Coordinates of C-alpha atoms in Angstrom, one line a residue:
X1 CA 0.0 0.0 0.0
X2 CA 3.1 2.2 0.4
X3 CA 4.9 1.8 -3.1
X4 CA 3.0 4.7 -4.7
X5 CA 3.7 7.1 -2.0
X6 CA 7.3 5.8 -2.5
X7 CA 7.6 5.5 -5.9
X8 CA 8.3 2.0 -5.9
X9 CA 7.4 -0.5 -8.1
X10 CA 7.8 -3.3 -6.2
X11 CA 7.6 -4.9 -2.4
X12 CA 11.7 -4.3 -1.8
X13 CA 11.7 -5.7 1.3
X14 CA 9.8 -9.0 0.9
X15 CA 11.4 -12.3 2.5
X16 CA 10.6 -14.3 0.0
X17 CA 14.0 -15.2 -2.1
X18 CA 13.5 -13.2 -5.0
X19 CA 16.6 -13.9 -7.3
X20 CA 16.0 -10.0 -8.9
X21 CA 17.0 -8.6 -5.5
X22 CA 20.1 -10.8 -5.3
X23 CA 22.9 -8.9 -3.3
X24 CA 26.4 -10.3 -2.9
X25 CA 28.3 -8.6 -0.3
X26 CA 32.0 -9.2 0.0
X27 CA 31.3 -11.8 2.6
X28 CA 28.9 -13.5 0.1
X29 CA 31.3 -13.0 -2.4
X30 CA 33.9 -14.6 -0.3
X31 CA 31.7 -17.3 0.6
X32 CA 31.0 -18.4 -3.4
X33 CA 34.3 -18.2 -4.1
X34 CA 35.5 -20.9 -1.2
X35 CA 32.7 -23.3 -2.7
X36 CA 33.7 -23.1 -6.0
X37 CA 37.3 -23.6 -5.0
X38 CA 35.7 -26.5 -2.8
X39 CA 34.0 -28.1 -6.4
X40 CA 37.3 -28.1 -8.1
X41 CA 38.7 -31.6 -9.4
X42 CA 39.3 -33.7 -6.4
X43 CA 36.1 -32.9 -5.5
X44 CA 34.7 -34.2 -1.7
X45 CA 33.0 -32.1 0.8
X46 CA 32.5 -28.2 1.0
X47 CA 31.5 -26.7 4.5
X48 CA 29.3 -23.4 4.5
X49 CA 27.9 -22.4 8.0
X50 CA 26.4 -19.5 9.2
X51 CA 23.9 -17.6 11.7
X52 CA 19.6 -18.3 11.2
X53 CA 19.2 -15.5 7.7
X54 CA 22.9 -14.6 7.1
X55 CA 22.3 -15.5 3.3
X56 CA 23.6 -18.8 3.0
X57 CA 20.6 -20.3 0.9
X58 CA 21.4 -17.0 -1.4
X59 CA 24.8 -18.1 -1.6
X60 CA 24.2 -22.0 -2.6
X61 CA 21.2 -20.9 -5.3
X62 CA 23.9 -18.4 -6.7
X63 CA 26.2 -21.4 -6.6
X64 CA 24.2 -23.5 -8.5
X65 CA 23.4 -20.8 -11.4
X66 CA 27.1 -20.4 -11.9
X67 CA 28.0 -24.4 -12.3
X68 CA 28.6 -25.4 -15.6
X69 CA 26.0 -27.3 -18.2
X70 CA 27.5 -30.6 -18.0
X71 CA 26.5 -30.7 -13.7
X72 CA 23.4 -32.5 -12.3
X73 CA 22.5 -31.5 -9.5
X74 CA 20.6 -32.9 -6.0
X75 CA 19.0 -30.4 -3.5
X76 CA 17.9 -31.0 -0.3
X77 CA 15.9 -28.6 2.0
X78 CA 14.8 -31.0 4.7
X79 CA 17.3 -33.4 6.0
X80 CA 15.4 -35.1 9.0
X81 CA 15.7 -38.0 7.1
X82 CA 17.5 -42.0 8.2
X83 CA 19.7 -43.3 5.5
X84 CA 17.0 -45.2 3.8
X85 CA 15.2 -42.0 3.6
X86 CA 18.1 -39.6 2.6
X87 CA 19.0 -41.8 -0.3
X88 CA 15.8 -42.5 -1.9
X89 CA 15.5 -38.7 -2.1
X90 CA 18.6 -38.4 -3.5
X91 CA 17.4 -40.8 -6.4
X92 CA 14.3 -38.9 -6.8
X93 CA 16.3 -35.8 -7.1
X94 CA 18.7 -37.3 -10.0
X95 CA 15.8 -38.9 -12.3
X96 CA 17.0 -42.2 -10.7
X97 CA 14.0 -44.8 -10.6
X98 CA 13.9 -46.8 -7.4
X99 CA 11.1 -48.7 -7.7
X100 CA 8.8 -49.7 -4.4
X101 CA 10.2 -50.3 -1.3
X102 CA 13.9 -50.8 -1.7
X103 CA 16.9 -51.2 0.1
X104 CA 19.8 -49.8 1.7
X105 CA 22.2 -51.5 -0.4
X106 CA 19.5 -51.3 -4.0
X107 CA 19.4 -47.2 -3.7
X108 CA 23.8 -47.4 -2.8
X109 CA 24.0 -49.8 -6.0
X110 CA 22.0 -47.5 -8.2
X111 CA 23.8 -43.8 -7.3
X112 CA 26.7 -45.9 -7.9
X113 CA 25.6 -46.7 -11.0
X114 CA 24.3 -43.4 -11.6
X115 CA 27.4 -41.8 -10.7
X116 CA 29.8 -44.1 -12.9
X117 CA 27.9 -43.4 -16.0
X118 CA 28.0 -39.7 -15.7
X119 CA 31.7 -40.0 -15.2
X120 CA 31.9 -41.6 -18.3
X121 CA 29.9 -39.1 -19.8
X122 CA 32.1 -36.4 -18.3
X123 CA 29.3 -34.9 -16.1
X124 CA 29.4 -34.2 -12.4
X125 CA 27.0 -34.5 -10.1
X126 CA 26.6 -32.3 -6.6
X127 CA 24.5 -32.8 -3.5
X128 CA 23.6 -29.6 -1.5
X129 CA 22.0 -30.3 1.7
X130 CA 20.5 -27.5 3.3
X131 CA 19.7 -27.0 7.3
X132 CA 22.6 -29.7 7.5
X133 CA 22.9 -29.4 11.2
X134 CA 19.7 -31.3 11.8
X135 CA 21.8 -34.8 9.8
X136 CA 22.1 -37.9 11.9
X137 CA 25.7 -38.3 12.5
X138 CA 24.5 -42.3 10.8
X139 CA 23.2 -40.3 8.1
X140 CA 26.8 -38.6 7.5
X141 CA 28.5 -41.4 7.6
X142 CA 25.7 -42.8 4.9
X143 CA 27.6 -39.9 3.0
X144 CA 31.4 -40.0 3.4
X145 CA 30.8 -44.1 2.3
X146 CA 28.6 -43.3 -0.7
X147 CA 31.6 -40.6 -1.7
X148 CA 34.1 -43.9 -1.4
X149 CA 33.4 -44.0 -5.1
X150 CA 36.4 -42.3 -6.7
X151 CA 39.3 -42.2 -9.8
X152 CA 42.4 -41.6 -9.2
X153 CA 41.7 -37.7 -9.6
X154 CA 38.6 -36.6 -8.2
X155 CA 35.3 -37.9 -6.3
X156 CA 31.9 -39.1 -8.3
X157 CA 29.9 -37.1 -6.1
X158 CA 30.6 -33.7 -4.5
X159 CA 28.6 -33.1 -1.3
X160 CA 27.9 -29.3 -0.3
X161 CA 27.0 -28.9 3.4
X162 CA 25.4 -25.5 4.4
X163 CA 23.9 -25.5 7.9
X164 CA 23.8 -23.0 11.4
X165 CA 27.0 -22.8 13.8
X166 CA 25.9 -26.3 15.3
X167 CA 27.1 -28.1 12.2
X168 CA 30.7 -27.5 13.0
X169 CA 30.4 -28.6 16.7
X170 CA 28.5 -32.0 14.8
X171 CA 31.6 -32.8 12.8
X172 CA 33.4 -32.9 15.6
X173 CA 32.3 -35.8 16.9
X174 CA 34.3 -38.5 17.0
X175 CA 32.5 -41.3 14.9
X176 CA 32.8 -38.4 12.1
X177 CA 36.4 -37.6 12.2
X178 CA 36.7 -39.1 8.7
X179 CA 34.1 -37.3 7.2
X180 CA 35.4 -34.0 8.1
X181 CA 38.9 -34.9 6.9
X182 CA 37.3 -35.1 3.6
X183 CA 36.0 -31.4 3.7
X184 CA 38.2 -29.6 0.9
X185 CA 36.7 -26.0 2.3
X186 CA 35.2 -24.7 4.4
X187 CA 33.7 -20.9 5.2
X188 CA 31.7 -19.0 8.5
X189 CA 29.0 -16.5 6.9
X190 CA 29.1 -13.4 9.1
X191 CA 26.5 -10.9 8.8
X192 CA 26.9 -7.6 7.2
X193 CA 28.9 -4.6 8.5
X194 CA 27.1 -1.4 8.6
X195 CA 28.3 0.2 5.5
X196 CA 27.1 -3.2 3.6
X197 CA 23.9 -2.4 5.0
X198 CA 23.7 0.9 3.5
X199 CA 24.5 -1.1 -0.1
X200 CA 22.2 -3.4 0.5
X201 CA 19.3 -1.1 1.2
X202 CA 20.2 0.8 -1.6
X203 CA 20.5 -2.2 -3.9
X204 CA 17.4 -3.5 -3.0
X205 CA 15.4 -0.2 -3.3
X206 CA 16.9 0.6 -6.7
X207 CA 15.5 -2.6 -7.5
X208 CA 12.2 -2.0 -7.3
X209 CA 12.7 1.5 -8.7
X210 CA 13.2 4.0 -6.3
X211 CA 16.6 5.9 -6.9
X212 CA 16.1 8.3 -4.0
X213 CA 17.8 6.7 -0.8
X214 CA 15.2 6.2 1.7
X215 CA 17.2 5.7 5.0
X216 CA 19.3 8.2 6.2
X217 CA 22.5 7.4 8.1
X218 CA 21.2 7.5 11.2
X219 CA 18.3 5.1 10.0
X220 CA 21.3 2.4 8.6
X221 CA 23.2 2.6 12.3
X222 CA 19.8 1.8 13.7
X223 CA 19.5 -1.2 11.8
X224 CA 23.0 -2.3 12.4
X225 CA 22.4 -2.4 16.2
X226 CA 18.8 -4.0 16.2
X227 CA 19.4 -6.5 13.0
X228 CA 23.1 -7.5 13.7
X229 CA 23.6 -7.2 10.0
X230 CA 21.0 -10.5 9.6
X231 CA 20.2 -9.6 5.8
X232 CA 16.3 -11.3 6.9
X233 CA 15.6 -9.2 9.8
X234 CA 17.1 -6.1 7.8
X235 CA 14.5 -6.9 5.7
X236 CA 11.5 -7.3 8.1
X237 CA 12.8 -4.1 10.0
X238 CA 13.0 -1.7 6.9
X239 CA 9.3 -2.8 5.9
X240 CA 7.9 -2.1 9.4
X241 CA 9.1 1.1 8.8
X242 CA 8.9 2.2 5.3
X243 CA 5.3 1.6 6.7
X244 CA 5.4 3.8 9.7
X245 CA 7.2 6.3 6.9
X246 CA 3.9 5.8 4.8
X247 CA 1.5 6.1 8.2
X248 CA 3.1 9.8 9.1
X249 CA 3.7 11.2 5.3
X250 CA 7.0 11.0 6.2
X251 CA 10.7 10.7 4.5
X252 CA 13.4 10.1 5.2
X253 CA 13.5 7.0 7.4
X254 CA 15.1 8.0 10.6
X255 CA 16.8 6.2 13.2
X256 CA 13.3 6.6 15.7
X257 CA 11.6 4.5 13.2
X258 CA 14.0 2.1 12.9
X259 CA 14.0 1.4 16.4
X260 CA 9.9 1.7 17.1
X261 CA 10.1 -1.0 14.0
X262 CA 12.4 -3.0 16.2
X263 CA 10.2 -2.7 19.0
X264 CA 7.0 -4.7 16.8
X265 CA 9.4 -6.6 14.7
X266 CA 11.4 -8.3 17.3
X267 CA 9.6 -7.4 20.8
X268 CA 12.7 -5.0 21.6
X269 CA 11.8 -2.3 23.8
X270 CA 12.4 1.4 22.6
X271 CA 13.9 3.2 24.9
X272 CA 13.2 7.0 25.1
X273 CA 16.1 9.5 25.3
X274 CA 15.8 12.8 27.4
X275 CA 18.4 15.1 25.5
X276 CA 19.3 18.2 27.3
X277 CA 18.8 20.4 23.8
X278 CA 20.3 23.7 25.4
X279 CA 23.5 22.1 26.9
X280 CA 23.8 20.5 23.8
X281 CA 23.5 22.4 20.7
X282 CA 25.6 24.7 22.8
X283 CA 28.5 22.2 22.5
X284 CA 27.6 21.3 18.5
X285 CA 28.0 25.3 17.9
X286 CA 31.0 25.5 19.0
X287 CA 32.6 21.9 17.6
X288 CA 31.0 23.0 14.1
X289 CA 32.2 26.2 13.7
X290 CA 35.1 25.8 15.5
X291 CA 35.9 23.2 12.8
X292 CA 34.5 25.5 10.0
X293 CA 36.6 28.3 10.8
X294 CA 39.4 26.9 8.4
X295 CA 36.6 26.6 6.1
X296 CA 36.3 30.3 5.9
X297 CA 39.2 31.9 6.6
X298 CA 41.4 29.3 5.5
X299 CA 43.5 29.1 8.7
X300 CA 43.3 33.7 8.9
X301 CA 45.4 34.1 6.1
X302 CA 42.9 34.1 3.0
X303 CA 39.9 35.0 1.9
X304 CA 36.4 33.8 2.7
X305 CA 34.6 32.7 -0.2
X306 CA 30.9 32.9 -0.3
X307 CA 28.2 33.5 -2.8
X308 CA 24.8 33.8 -3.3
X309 CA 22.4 31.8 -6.1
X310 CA 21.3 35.7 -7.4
X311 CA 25.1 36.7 -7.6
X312 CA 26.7 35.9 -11.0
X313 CA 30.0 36.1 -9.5
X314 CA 31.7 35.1 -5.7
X315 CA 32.0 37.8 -3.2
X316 CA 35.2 37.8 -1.4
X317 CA 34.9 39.2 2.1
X318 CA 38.7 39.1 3.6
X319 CA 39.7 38.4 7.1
X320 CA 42.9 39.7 8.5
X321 CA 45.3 38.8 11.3
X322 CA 45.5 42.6 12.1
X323 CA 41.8 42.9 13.5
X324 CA 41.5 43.0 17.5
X325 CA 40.4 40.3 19.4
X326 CA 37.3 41.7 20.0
X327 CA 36.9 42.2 16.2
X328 CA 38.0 38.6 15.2
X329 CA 35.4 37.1 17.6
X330 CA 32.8 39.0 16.0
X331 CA 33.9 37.9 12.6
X332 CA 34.0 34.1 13.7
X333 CA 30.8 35.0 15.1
X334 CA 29.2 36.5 11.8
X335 CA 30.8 32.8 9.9
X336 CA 28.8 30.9 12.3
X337 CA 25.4 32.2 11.6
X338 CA 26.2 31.9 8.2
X339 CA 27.0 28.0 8.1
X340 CA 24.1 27.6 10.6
X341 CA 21.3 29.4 8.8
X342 CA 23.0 28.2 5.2
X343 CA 22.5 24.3 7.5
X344 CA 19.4 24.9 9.0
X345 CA 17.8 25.9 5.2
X346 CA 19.0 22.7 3.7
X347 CA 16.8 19.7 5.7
X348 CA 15.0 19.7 3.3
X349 CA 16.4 17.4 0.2
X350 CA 14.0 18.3 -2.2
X351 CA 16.0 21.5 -2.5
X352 CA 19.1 20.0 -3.5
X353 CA 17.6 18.1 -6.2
X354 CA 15.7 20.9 -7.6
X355 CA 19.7 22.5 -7.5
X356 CA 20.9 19.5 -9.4
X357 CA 18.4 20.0 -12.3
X358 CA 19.3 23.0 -12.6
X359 CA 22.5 22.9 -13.5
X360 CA 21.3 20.6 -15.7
X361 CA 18.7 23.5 -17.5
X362 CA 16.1 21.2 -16.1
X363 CA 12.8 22.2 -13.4
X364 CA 11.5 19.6 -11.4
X365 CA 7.7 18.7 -11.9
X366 CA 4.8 19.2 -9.4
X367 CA 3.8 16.0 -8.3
X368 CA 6.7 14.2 -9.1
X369 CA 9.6 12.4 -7.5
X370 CA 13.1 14.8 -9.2
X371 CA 14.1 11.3 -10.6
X372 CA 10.9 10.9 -12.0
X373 CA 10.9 14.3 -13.1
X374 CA 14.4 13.7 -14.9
X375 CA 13.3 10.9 -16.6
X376 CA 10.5 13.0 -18.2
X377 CA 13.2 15.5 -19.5
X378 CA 15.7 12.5 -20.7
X379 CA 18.0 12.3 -17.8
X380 CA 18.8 9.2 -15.5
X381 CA 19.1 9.2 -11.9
X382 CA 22.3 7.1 -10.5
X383 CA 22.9 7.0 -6.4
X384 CA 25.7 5.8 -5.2
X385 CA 28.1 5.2 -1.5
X386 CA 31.6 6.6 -2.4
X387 CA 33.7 9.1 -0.9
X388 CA 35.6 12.6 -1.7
X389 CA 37.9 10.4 -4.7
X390 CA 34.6 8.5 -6.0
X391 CA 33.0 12.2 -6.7
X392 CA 35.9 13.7 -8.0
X393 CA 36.5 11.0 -10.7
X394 CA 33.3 10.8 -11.4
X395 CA 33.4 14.7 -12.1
X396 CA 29.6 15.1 -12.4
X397 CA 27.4 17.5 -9.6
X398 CA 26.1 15.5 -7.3
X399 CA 23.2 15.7 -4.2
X400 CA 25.0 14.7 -1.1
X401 CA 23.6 13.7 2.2
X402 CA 25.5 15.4 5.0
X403 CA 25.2 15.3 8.7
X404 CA 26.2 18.4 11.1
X405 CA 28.0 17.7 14.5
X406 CA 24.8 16.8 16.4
X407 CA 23.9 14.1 13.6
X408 CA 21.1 15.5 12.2
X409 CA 21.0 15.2 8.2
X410 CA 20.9 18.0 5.3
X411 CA 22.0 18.1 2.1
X412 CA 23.6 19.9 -0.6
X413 CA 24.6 19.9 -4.2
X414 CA 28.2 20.1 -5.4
X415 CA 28.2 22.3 -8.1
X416 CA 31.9 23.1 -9.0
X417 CA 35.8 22.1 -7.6
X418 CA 39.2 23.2 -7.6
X419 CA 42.1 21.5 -6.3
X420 CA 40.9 20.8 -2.6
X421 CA 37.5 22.4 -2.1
X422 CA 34.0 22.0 -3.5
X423 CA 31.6 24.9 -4.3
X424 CA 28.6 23.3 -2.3
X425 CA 25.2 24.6 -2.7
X426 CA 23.1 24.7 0.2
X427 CA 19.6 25.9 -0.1
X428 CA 19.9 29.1 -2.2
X429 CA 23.8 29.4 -0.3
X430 CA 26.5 28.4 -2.2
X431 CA 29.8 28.2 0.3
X432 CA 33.4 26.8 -0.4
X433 CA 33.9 24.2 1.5
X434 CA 37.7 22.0 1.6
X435 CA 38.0 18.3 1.9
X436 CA 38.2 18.2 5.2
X437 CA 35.4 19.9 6.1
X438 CA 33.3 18.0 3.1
X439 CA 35.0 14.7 4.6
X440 CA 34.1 15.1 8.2
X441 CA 30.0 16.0 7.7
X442 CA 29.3 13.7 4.2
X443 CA 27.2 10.5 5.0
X444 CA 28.7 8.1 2.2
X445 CA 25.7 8.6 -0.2
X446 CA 25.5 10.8 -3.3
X447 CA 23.2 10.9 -6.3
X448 CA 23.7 12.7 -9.6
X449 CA 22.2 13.2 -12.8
X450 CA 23.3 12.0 -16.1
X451 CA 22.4 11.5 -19.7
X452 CA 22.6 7.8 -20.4
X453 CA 23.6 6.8 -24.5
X454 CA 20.9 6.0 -26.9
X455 CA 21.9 2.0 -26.9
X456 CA 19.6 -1.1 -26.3
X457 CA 22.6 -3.0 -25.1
X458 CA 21.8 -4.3 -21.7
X459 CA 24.5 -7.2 -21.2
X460 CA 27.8 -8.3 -22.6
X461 CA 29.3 -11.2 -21.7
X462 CA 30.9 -13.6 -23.2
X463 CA 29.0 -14.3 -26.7
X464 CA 28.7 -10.8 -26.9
X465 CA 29.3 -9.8 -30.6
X466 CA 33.4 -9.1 -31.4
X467 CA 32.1 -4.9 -31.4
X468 CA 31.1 -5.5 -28.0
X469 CA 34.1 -6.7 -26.6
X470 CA 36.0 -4.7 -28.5
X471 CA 34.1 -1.6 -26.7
X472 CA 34.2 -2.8 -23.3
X473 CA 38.2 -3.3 -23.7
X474 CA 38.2 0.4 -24.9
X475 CA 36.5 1.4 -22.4
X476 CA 37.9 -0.2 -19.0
X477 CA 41.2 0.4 -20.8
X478 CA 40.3 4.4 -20.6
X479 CA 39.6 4.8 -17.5
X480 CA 42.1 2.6 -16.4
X481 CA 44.4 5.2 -18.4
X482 CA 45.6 2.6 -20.7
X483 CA 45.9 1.9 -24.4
X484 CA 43.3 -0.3 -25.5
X485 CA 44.0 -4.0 -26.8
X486 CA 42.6 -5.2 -30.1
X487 CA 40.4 -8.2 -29.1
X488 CA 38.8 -10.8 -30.8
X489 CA 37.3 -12.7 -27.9
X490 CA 36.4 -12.8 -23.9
X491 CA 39.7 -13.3 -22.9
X492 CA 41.6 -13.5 -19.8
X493 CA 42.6 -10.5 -19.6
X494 CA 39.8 -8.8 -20.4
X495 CA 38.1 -10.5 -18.0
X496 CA 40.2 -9.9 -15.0
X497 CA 39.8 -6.2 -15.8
X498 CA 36.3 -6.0 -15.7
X499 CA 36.2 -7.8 -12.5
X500 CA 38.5 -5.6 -11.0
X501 CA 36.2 -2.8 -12.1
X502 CA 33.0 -4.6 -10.8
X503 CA 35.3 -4.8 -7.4
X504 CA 37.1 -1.2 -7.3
X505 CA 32.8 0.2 -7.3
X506 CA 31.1 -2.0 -5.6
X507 CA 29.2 -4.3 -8.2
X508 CA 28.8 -7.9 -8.0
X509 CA 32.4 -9.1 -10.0
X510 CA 31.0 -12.2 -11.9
X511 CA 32.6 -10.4 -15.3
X512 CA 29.6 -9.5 -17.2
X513 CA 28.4 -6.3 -18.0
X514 CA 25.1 -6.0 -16.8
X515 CA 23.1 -3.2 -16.5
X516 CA 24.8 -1.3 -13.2
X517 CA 28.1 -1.9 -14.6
X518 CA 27.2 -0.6 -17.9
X519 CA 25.8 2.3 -16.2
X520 CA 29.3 2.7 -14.0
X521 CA 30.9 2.9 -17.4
X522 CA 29.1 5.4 -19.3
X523 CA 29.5 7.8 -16.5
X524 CA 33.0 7.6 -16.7
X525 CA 32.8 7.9 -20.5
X526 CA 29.9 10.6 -21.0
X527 CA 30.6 13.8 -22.7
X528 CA 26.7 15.1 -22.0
X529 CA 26.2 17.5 -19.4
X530 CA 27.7 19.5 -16.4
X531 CA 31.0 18.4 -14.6
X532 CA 32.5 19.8 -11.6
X533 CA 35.6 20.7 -13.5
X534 CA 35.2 21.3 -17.2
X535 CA 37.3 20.2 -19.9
X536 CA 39.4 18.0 -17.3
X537 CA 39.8 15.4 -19.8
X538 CA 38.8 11.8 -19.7
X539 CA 40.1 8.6 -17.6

C-alpha cells in the first residue's frame, strides 16, 4: 500500500527469495568463491555455515546458477531423514528410478551406477544439503561411504554442506572424524557490516525502482544495532518502517523509526532519550564552527569565499590577522550564523535536487519524484556510496547527504571544484567548503544526474558480438588510463579487468556487464552534461 507514495514499483523488502533482489556482499562473495574452490577436481565435501538468515541459501542458489551445463545436481531442503530416507530422495532428485520399497544396499547400488555413467559421460554430479545441522551423524556417515566412489583424480559425487554454527560442533564428533577430513573447504557466513547495510538497502530499493535513498545514516546505524547485520531481519525491519514512513507522510526514514520497527518486529523495547537540547546544541555550535573556521578563513590568512544563487560572481569578504580580538570574535561570530542558517535551510532534500536539475537546465515537476521528473526531461538518476575520490572522478554535480555535529541530516549539491575544495550549494547558499570539512559532515551517499547513451545493449558477456568486446576493452582500458588491446574474444585479460572494475565500485564481480556496470561505465565515459571541472579530460 506504500509503493506509490514511495515510488516503488515493487515490495523491496519482501522475505521471500526473489533472485531479482540478489545482493552479494564481499562476505557472500567470499563465501562463493570458497565453494567453488571447494567443487574443483578432487572434489569431496564443502563446509558453509552461518547464523539463522545470514544469506547462506542465497549463496548456494547463486552457486548452483554459476555451475557449468554438464552438472546434475541434487538439493535437499529438509534433512530429518535416516539413511533409507536420505538416499531415496537423492534418487528422486537425479531422475533415478527406485522402484517400491527398496533397500539400503539397491538405492547405494544404483547412485553408484548413476554416478559411474556420468563420469563416463564427463558430467558431475553435486548434492547440496540445506539446514545440515539437523543430519544424523549415521546419516553422514551414509555420506562420506557413498563418496568412497572415486578415480584416481577426483570424487563421483561432491557433497555441499550448508547448515547453522551447530554443524561444525556436529563434525566434531568422534565417529565423524573421517568425514570432516574429507571437507576440501570450508567458510563461516558473518552478517553484514554497517556500510554493507547501506549497499544493501540501496541495492534492494533501486531494484524495485526507487533511486532516492530512503534511509538516512542514522536510519542504517539503527538497523545495524537491532538487526546484527541479519540480511532477513534487515528486511523485516525496513518494511515495518517504510510503513510507519507511509503512516506519518514522512521521509526520510530515521533512526526513531528504525528502532519503534524494532520494538513490533522483534519485541525490543524502545527506549526514550531525554536530550538536554540547550547544553547540547551549545557544545555542536562551538565543535562545528570551531571546525569551520578553516573553512572560511582558511586558517586567517585568505579570503572567505561565499556567494549567493542571485550573484553571478563570488564575493570575497577578507579576514585579516590585524583585527583585534574583539573584532575577530565578532567575525568568527558573523561565519557561524552563516554556516548555521545556510544548514538549517538545507533539511529539506528536495531542494538540493531541484539545484541538481538545474545545472542541468532542467525544473522539477509538481507531483513528481526529481528522478521521475528527470526521466521526463531525458536524464537518468544514478545514487551511489563513495567518498571525496569517487565524486571527484566521477566529475559530475552531485546531491550529497550530510550530517552536522549533532547528527542531524541535510543536504547539498556540489556544483563546482578546484584542487581541494568544493563549491557546495546549500539551499539558495553556495559556500566553499575544503575536503576536510566535506570529509568530516558527508554521510557516504551521493546521487547525480546524467544522460545515459541511446543503446539497447543491456548485457555483454561472453558471446557478446566481437564490437562489444572490443568496446568494453576500450573502455575499461580508458579509464584505467591505458591503451586499449585489439580483441577478438572474452579473454583473460579482459576478464580480470572487468572484475576488477565490478570490485574497485562496488558491483557484483562475476565479469559480465550488466546493467549497473554498464551504467558505472558510461559515467565515466559521458561527454553530456555538467562536470565539476570542465574540460578536465577523460580517464
Amino acid at each position: 500500500m506504500y509503493k506509490a507514495f514511495y515510488g516503488l514499483s515493487d515490495n523491496p523488502f519482501s522475505i521471500a527469495p526473489n533472485p531479482h533482489y540478489l545482493f552479494l556482499s564481499d562476505r557472500h562473495r567470499e563465501a562463493l568463491a570458497h565453494l567453488t574452490y571447494g567443487l574443483g577436481e578432487t572434489g569431496g565435501f564443502v563446509l558453509l555455515t552461518g547464523e539463522v538468515g545470514t544469506g547462506k541459501t542465497t549463496v548456494s542458489r547463486t552457486l548452483l546458477n554459476q555451475l557449468p551445463d554438464n552438472t546434475d545436481t541434487a538439493f535437499i531442503l529438509n534433512p530429518s531423514l535416516t539413511e533409507l530416507e536420505l538416499l531415496a530422495t537423492l534418487c528422486d532428485e537425479l531422475g533415478i528410478e527406485s522402484g517400491d520399497s527398496p533397500t539400503l544396499k539397491q538405492l547405494t547400488d544404483l547412485l553408484s551406477s548413476f554416478l559411474l555413467a556420468n563420469h563416463e559421460k564427463c558430467r558431475n554430479t553435486v548434492l547440496i544439503i540445506d539446514e545440515a545441522q539437523h543430519l544424523r551423524a549415521e546419516v553422514l556417515e551414509q555420506l562420506r561411504l557413498l563418496t568412497n566412489l572415486e578415480t584416481d583424480t577426483k570424487k563421483l559425487l561432491q557433497v555441499i554442506l550448508i547448515g547453522q554454527p551447530e554443524l561444525q560442533q556436529l563434525l566434531k564428533r568422534q565417529e565423524l572424524r573421517q568425514l570432516a577430513q574429507r571437507i576440501t573447504a570450508r567458510y563461516h557466513l558473518l552478517p553484514l557490516t554497517e556500510q554493507e547495510i547501506a549497499l544493501y538497502v540501496q541495492h534492494r530499493l533501486q531494484v524495485a525502482g526507487r533511486h532516492e535513498p530512503l534511509f538516512n545514516r542514522g536510519a542504517i546505524k539503527a538497523l545495524h544495532k537491532h538487526s546484527g547485520g541479519i540480511p532477513r531481519l534487515i528486511n523485516l525491519l525496513c518494511e515495518r518502517a517504510l510503513m510507519a514512513g507511509y503512516a506519518q507522510s514522512k521521509v526520510p526514514i530515521d533512526a526513531k523509526m528504525v528502532r519503534t520497527a524494532s520494538g513490533e518486529v522483534l519485541g525490543e523495547e524502545t527506549k526514550q532519550t531525554n536530550y538536554l537540547w540547550p547544553a547540547v546544541a551549545g557544545l555542536a555550535v562551538v565543535t562545528t564552527f570551531s571546525g569551520a573556521l578553516y573553512w572560511f578563513s582558511q586558517g586567517g590568512d585568505g579570503p572567505v569565499k561565499q556567494t549567493s544563487t542571485a550573484a553571478s560572481e563570488p564575493t570575497t569578504q577578507p579576514i585579516t590577522q590585524q583585527v583585534t580580538k574583539s573584532a575577530s570574535n565578532q567575525q568568527l561570530s558573523a561565519s557561524q550564523r552563516v554556516l548555521q542558517n545556510a544548514i538549517n535551510a538545507s533539511r529539506d532534500i528536495d531542494s538540493a535536487y531541484a539545484s541538481i536539475l538545474g545545472l542541468w537546465g532542467k525544473a522539477p515537476y509538481v507531483g513528481l519524484t526529481a528522478c521521475q521528473s528527470a526521466q521526463q526531461q531525458g536524464l537518468d538518476c544514478f545514487q551511489q556510496q563513495g567518498n571525496w575520490h569517487t565524486i571527484v572522478k566521477l566529475n559530475f554535480p552531485a546531491v550529497v547527504y550530510l550530517q552536522d555535529d549533532s547528527g542531524q541530516p541535510f543536504y547539498g549539491t556540489l556544483v563546482s571544484r578546484q584542487g581541494e575544495q568544493m563549491l557546495i550549494q546549500l539551499n539558495e547558499q553556495q559556500l566553499w567548503v575544503d575536503r576536510d570539512w566535506f570529509n568530516r559532515h558527508f554521510s557516504g551517499t551521493f546521487e547525480l544526474l546524467w544522460q545515459s547513451p541511446n543503446s539497447n545493449v543491456t548485457e555483454i558477456g561472453r558471446n557478446a558480438s566481437q564490437a562489444q568486446l572490443q568496446w568494453l576493452e576500450n573502455s575499461l582500458a580508458t579509464i584505467a588510463s591505458k591503451p586499449p588491446r585489439l580483441v577478438s574474444y572474452f579473454d583473460q585479460q579482459l576478464e580480470q579487468s572487468l572484475r576488477e572494475f565490478q570490485r574497485t565500485h562496488g558491483l557484483r564481480a562475476d565479469a559480465i556487464a550488466g546493467s549497473q556496470t554498464l551504467v558505472q561505465l558510461n559515467l565515466y565515459l559521458s561527454d553530456q552534461g555538467p562536470r565539476l571541472v570542465e574540460n578536465r579530460g577523460r580517464y
